mmCIF file of C-alpha atoms in Angstrom:
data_model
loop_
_atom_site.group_PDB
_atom_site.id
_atom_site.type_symbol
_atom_site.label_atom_id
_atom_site.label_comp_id
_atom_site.label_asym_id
_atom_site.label_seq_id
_atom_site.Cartn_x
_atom_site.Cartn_y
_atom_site.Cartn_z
ATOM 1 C CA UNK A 1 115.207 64.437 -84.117
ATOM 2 C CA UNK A 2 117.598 66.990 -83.733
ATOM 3 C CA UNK A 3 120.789 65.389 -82.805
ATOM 4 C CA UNK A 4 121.975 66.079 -79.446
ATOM 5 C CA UNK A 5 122.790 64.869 -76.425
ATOM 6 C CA UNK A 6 122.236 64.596 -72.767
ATOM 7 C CA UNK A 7 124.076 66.807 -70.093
ATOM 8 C CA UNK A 8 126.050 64.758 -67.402
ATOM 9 C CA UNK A 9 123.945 65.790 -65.082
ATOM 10 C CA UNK A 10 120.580 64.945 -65.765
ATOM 11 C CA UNK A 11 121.585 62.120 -68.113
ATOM 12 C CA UNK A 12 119.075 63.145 -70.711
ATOM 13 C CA UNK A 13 118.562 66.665 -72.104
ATOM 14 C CA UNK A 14 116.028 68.188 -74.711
ATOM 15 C CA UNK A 15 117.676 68.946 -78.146
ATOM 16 C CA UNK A 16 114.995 71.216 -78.317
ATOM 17 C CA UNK A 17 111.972 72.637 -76.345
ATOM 18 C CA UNK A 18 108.857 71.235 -78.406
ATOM 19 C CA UNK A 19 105.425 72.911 -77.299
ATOM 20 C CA UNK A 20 103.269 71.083 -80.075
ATOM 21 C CA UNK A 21 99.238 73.041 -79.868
ATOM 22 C CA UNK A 22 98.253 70.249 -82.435
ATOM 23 C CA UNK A 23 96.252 68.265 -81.333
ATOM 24 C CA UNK A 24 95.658 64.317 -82.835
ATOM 25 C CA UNK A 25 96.038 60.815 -81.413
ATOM 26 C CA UNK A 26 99.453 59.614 -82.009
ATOM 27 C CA UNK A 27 99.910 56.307 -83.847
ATOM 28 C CA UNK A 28 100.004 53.185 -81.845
ATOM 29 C CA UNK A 29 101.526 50.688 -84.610
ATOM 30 C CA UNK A 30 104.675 50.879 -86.782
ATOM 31 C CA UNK A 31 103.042 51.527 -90.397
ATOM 32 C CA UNK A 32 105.545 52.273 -92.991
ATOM 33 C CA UNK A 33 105.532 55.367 -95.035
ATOM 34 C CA UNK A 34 107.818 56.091 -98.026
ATOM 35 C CA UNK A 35 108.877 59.497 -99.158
ATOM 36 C CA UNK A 36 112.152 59.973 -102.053
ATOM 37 C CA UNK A 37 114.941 62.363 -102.329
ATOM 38 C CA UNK A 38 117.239 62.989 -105.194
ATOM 39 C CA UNK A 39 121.017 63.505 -103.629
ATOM 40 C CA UNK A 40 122.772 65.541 -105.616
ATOM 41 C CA UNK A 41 126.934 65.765 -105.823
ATOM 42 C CA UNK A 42 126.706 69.341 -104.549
ATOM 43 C CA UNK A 43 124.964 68.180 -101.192
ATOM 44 C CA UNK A 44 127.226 64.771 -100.847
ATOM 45 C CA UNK A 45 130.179 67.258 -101.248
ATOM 46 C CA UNK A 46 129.543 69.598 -98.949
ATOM 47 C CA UNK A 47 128.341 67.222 -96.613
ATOM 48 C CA UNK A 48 131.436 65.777 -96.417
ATOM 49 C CA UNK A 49 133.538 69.238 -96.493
ATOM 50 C CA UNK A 50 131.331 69.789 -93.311
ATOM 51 C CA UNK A 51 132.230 66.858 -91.274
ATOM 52 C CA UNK A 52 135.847 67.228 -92.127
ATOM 53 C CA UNK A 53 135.889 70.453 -90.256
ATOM 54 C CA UNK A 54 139.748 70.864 -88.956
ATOM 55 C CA UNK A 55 141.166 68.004 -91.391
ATOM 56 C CA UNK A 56 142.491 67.933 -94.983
ATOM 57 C CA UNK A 57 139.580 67.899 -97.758
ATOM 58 C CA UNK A 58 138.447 64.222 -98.345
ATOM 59 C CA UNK A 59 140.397 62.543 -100.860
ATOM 60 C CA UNK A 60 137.598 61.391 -102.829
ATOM 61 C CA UNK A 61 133.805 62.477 -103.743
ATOM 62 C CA UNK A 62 132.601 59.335 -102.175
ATOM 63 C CA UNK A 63 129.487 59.616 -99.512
ATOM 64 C CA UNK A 64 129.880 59.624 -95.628
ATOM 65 C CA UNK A 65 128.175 56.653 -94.604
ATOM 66 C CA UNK A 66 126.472 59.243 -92.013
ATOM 67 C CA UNK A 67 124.784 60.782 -95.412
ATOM 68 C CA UNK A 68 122.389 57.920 -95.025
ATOM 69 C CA UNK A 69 121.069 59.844 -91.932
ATOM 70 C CA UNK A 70 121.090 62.929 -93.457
ATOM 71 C CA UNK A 71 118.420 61.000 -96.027
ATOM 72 C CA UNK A 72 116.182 59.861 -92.867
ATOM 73 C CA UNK A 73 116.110 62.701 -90.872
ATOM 74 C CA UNK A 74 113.934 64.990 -91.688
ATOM 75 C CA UNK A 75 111.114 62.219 -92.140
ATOM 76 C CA UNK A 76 112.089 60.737 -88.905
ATOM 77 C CA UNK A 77 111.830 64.143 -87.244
ATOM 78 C CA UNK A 78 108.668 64.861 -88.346
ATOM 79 C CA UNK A 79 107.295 61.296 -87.523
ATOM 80 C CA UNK A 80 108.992 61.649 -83.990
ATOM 81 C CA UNK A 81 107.306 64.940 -83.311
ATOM 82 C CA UNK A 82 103.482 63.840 -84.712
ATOM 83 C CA UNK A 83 104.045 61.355 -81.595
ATOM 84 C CA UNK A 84 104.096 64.327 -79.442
ATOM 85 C CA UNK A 85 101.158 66.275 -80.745
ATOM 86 C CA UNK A 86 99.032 68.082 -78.317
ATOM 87 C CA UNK A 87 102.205 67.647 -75.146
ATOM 88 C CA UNK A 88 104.173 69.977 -73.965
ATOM 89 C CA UNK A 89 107.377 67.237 -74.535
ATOM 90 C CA UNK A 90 111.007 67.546 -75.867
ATOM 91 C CA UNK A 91 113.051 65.306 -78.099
ATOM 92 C CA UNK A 92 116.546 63.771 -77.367
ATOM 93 C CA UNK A 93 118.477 61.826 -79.367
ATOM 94 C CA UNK A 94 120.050 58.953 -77.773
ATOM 95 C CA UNK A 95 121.270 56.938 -79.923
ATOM 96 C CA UNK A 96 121.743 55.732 -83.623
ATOM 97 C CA UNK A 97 122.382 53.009 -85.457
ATOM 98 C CA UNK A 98 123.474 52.737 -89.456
ATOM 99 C CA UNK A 99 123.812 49.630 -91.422
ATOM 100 C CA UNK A 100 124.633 50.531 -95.508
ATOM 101 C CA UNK A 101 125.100 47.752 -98.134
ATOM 102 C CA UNK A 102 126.713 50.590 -99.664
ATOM 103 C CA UNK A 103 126.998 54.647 -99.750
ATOM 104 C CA UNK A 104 124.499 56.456 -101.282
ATOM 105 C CA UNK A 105 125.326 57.730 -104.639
ATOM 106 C CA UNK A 106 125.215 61.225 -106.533
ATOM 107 C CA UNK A 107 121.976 61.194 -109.141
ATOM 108 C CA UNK A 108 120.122 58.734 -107.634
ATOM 109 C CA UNK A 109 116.569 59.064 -106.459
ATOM 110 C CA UNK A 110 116.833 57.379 -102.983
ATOM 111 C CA UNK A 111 112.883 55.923 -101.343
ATOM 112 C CA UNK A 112 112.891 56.740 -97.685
ATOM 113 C CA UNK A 113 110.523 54.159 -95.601
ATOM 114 C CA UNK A 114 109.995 54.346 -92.184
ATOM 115 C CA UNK A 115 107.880 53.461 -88.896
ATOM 116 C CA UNK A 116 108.108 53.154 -85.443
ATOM 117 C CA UNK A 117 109.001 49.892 -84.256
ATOM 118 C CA UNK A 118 108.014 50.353 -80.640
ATOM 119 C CA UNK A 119 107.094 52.826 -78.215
ATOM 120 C CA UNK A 120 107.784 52.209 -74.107
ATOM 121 C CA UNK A 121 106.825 54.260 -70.674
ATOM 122 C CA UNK A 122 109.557 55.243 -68.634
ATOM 123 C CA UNK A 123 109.816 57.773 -65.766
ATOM 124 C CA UNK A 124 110.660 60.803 -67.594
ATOM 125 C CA UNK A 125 108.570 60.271 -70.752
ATOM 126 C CA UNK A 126 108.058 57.557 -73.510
ATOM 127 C CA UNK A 127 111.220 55.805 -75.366
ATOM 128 C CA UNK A 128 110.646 55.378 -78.952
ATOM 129 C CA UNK A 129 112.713 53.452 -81.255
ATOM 130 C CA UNK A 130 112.612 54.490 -85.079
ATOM 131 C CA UNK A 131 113.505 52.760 -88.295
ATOM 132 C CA UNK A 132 114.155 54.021 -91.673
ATOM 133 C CA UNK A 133 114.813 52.217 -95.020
ATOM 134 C CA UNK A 134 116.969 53.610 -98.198
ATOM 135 C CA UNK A 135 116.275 52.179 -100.761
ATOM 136 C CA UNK A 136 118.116 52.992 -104.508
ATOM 137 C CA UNK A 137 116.568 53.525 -107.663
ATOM 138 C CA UNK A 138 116.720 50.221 -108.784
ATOM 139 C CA UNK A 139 114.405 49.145 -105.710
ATOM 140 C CA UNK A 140 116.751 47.534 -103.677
ATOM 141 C CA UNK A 141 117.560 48.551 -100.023
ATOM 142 C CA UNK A 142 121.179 49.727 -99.642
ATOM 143 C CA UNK A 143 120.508 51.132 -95.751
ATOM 144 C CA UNK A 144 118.812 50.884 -92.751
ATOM 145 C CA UNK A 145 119.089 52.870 -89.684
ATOM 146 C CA UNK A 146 117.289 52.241 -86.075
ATOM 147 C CA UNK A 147 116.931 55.688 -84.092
ATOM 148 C CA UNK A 148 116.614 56.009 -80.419
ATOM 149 C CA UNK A 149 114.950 58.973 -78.893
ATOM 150 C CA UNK A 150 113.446 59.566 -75.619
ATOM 151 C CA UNK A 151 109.854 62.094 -75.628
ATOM 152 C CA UNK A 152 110.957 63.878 -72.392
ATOM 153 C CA UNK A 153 107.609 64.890 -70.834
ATOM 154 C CA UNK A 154 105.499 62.567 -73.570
ATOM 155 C CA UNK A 155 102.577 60.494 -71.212
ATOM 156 C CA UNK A 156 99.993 60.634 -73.722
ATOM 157 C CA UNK A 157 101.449 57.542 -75.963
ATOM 158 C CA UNK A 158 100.176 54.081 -75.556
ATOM 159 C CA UNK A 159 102.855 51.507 -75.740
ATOM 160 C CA UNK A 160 103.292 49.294 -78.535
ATOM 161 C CA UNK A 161 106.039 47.038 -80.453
ATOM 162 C CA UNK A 162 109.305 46.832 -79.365
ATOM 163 C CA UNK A 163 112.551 48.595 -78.491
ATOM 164 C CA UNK A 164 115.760 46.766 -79.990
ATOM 165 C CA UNK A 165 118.280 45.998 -77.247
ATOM 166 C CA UNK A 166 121.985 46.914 -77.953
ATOM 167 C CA UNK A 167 124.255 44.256 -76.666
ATOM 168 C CA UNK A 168 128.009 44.423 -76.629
ATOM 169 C CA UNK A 169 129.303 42.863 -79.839
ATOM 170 C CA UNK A 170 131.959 40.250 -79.697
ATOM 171 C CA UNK A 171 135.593 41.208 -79.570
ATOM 172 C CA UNK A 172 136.671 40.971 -83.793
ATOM 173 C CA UNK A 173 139.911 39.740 -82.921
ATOM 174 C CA UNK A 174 143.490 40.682 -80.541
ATOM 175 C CA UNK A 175 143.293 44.519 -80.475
ATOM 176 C CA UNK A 176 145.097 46.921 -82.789
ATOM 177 C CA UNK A 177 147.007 50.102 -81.801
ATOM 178 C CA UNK A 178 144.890 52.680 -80.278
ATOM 179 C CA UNK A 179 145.244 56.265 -81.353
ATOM 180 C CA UNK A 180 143.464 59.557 -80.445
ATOM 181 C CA UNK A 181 142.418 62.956 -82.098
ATOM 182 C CA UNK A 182 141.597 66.331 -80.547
ATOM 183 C CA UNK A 183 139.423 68.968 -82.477
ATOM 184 C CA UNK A 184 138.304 72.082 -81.579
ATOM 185 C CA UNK A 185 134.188 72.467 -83.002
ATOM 186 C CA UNK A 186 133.950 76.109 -83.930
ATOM 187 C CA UNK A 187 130.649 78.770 -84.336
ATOM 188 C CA UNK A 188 131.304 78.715 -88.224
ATOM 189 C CA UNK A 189 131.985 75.127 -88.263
ATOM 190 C CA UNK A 190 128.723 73.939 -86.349
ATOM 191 C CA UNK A 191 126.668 76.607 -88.875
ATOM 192 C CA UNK A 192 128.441 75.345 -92.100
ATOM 193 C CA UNK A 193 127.291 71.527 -90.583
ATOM 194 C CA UNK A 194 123.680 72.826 -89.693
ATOM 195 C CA UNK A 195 123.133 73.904 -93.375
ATOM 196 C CA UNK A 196 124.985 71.144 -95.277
ATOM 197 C CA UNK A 197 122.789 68.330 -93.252
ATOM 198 C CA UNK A 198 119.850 70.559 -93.159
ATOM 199 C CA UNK A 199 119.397 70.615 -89.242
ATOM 200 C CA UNK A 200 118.886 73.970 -88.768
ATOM 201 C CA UNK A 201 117.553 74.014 -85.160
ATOM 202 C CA UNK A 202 118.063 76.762 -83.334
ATOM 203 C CA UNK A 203 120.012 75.263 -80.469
ATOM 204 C CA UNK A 204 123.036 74.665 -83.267
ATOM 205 C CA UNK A 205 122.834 78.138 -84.537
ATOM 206 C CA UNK A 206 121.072 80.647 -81.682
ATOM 207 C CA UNK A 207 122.904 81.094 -78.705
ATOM 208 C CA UNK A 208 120.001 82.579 -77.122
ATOM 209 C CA UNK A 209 117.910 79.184 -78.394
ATOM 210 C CA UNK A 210 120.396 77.167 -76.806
ATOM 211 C CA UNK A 211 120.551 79.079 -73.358
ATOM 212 C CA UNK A 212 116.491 78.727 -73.194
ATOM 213 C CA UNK A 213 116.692 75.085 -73.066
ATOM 214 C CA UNK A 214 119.762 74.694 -70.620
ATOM 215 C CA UNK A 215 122.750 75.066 -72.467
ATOM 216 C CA UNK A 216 125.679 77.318 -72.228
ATOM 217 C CA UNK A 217 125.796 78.130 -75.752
ATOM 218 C CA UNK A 218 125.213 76.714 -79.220
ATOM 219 C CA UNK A 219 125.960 72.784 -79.632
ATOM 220 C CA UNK A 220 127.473 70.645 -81.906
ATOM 221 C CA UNK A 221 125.369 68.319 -84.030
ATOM 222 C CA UNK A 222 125.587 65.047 -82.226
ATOM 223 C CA UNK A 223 125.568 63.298 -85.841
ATOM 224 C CA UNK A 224 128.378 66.012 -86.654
ATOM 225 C CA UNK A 225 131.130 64.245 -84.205
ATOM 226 C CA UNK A 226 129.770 60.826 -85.495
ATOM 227 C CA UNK A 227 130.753 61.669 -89.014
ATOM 228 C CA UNK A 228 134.123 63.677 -88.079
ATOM 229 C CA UNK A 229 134.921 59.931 -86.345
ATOM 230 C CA UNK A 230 133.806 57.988 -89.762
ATOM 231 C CA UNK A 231 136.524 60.595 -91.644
ATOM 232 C CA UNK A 232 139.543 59.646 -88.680
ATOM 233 C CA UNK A 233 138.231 56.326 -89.467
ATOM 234 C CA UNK A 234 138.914 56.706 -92.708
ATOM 235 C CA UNK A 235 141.977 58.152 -93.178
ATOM 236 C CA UNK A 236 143.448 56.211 -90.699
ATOM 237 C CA UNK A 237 142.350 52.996 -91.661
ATOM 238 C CA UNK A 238 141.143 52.723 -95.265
ATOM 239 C CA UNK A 239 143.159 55.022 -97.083
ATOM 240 C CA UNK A 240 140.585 57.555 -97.469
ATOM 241 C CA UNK A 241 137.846 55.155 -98.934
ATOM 242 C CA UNK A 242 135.099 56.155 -96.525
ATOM 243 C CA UNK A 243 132.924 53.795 -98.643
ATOM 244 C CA UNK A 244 134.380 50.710 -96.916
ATOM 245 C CA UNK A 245 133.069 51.837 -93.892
ATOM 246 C CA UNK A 246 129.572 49.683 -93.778
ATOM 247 C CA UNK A 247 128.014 50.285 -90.261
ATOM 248 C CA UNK A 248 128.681 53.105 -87.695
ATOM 249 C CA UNK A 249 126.908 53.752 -84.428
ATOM 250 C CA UNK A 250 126.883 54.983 -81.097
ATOM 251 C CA UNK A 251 124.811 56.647 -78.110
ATOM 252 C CA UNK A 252 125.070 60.674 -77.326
ATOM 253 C CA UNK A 253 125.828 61.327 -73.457
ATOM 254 C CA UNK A 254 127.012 64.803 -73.104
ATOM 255 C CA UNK A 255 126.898 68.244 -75.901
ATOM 256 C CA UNK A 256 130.100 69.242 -77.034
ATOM 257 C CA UNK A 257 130.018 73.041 -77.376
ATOM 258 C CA UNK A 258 132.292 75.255 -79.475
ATOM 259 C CA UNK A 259 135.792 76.228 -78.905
ATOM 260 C CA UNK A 260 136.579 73.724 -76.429
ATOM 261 C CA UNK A 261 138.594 70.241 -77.473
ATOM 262 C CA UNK A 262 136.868 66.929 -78.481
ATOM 263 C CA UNK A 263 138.972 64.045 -77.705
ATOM 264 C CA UNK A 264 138.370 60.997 -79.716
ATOM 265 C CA UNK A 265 139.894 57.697 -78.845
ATOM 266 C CA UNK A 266 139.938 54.960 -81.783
ATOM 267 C CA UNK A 267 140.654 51.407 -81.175
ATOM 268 C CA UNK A 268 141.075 48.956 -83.938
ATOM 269 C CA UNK A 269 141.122 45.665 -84.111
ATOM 270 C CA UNK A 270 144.453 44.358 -85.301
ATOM 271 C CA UNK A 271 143.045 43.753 -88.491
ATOM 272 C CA UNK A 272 141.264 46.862 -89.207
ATOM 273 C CA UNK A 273 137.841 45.465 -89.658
ATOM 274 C CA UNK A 274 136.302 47.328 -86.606
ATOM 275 C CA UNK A 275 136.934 50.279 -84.439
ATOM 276 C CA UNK A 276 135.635 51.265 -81.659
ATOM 277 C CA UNK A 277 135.298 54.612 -80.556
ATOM 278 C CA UNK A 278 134.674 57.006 -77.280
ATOM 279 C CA UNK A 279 134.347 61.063 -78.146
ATOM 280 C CA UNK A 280 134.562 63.160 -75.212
ATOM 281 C CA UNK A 281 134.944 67.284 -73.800
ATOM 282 C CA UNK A 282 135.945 68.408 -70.082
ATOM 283 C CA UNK A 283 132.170 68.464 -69.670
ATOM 284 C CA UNK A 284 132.353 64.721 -70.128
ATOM 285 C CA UNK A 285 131.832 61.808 -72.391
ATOM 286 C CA UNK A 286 129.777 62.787 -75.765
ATOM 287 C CA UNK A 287 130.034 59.779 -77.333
ATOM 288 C CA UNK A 288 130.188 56.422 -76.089
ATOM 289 C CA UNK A 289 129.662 52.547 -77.126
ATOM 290 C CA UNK A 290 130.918 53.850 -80.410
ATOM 291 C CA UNK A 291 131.702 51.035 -83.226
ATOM 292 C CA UNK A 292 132.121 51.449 -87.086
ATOM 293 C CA UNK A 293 132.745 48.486 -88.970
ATOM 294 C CA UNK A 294 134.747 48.380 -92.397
ATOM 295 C CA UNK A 295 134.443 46.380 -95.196
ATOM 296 C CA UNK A 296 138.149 44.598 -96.098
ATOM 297 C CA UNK A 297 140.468 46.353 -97.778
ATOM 298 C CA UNK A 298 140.431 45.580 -101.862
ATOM 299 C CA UNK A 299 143.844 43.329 -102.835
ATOM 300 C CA UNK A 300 146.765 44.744 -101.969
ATOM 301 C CA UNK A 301 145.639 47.763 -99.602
ATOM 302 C CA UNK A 302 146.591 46.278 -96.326
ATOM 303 C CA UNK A 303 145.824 47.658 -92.959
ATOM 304 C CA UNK A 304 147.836 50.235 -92.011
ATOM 305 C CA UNK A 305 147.924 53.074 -88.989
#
């Protein structure tokens, strides 16, 4: 699932035109498959240098807790797009959810399990919901992540499972001090992103891609303005120790395109321990329902703006 998101106007756009001629029955139950991926320092590292596009390099060679989906998406893609086998259908990403014990670490072979968990009807296609499991080498899970996508055009898929509902969590506490950030995505910046996550779509890279399926021009990686958020996050609220931030998520309503600003709006809680988040361009809001959720600070590193 190439992350992207869906134009104000139609509410949900393709992140990229997918005319599958194989043919096959899609799957109609979640069964689990596992696949494993050694991360390497070089890839956490310039993962990171990516997402921090327009801010100061990160002050440590810990993982972006978006690195998890880095892990899961190319298996997730693939499983997404063996649903659409034989249609003429088109994947959007609409939202994403990440839940880490802790980051992944350099070295380590890291087991990637996933199925489907459900798949519904709806008027423009068939929502699926996705879930993927990261497990370390010592066998014990450190992450999960629950995908939302939306097979635009997909009839051919016979429901099954279930779709988890979001719900509005709880208030953590009196609110914080809210504070905002404006970046600027670039050409070079949403190429250098493309190769360090290894979503190399077209859309991201080919202008002419991008105009074929309704865009003006290339777009940002949705997943790309998630992580930039997790680094504000961070060096706003942790003091650069990305690793206490534990769960990050959010739902893609608009593409943010190059050389234009990205507004982000963070609002803490007063103590820190959650922040809420909205991302948006003059074309509209990008990111919204946004939440990341931090760990507490170690003894003696209070909250601070």
């Amino acid at each position: 699932m190439t992350t992207t998101a869906e134009p104000p106007s139609t509410a949900e756009t393709p992140s990229t035109t997918e005319t599958s001629s194989t043919t096959g029955t899609p799957p109609t139950t979640g069964t689990p498959h596992t696949t494993e991926h050694t991360v390497t320092t070089e890839e956490i590292t310039a993962y990171r240098a990516a997402a921090r596009a327009g801010l100061p390099p990160a002050a440590n060679d810990q993982a972006s807790p978006v690195h998890a989906f880095v892990l899961a998406h190319a298996e997730a893609d693939r499983t997404v797009r063996s649903l659409i086998a034989g249609q003429e259908a088109s994947v959007v990403h609409l939202g994403q959810d990440i839940r880490l014990r802790r980051p992944v670490r350099p070295g380590e072979s890291v087991g990637i399990t996933l199925d489907v968990l459900g798949a519904r009807r709806e008027p423009r296609g068939t929502r699926v919901a996705v879930r993927t499991r990261l497990t370390g080498h010592d066998g014990t899970e450190f992450a999960e992540l629950v995908a939302a996508a939306l097979l635009v055009g997909a009839n051919g898929i016979e429901p099954f499972g279930e779709i988890p509902q979001g719900s509005a969590p709880a208030p953590a506490g009196p609110p914080g001090e809210p504070a905002t950030a404006t970046h600027e995505p670039t050409p070079d910046g949403i190429r250098a992103y493309a190769h360090a996550s290894g979503d190399l779509n077209p859309i991201h890279l080919d202008p002419a891609a991008a105009r074929a399926v309704g865009f003006e021009n290339v777009i940002a990686h949705g997943m790309s303005v998630v992580a930039l958020v997790c680094e504000e996050i961070a060096d706003r609220y942790a003091h650069g120790d990305i690793a206490r931030i534990r769960a990050v998520s959010g739902r893609f309503s608009a593409p943010v395109l190059p050389d234009e600003p990205l507004d982000i709006t963070l609002q803490p809680d007063a103590g820190h321990t959650v922040v809420r988040f909205t991302c948006r361009t003059a074309g509209g809001i990008a990111v919204k329902a946004g939440r990341a959720e931090l760990a507490p600070a170690p003894e003696g590193d209070g909250p601070h703006d």
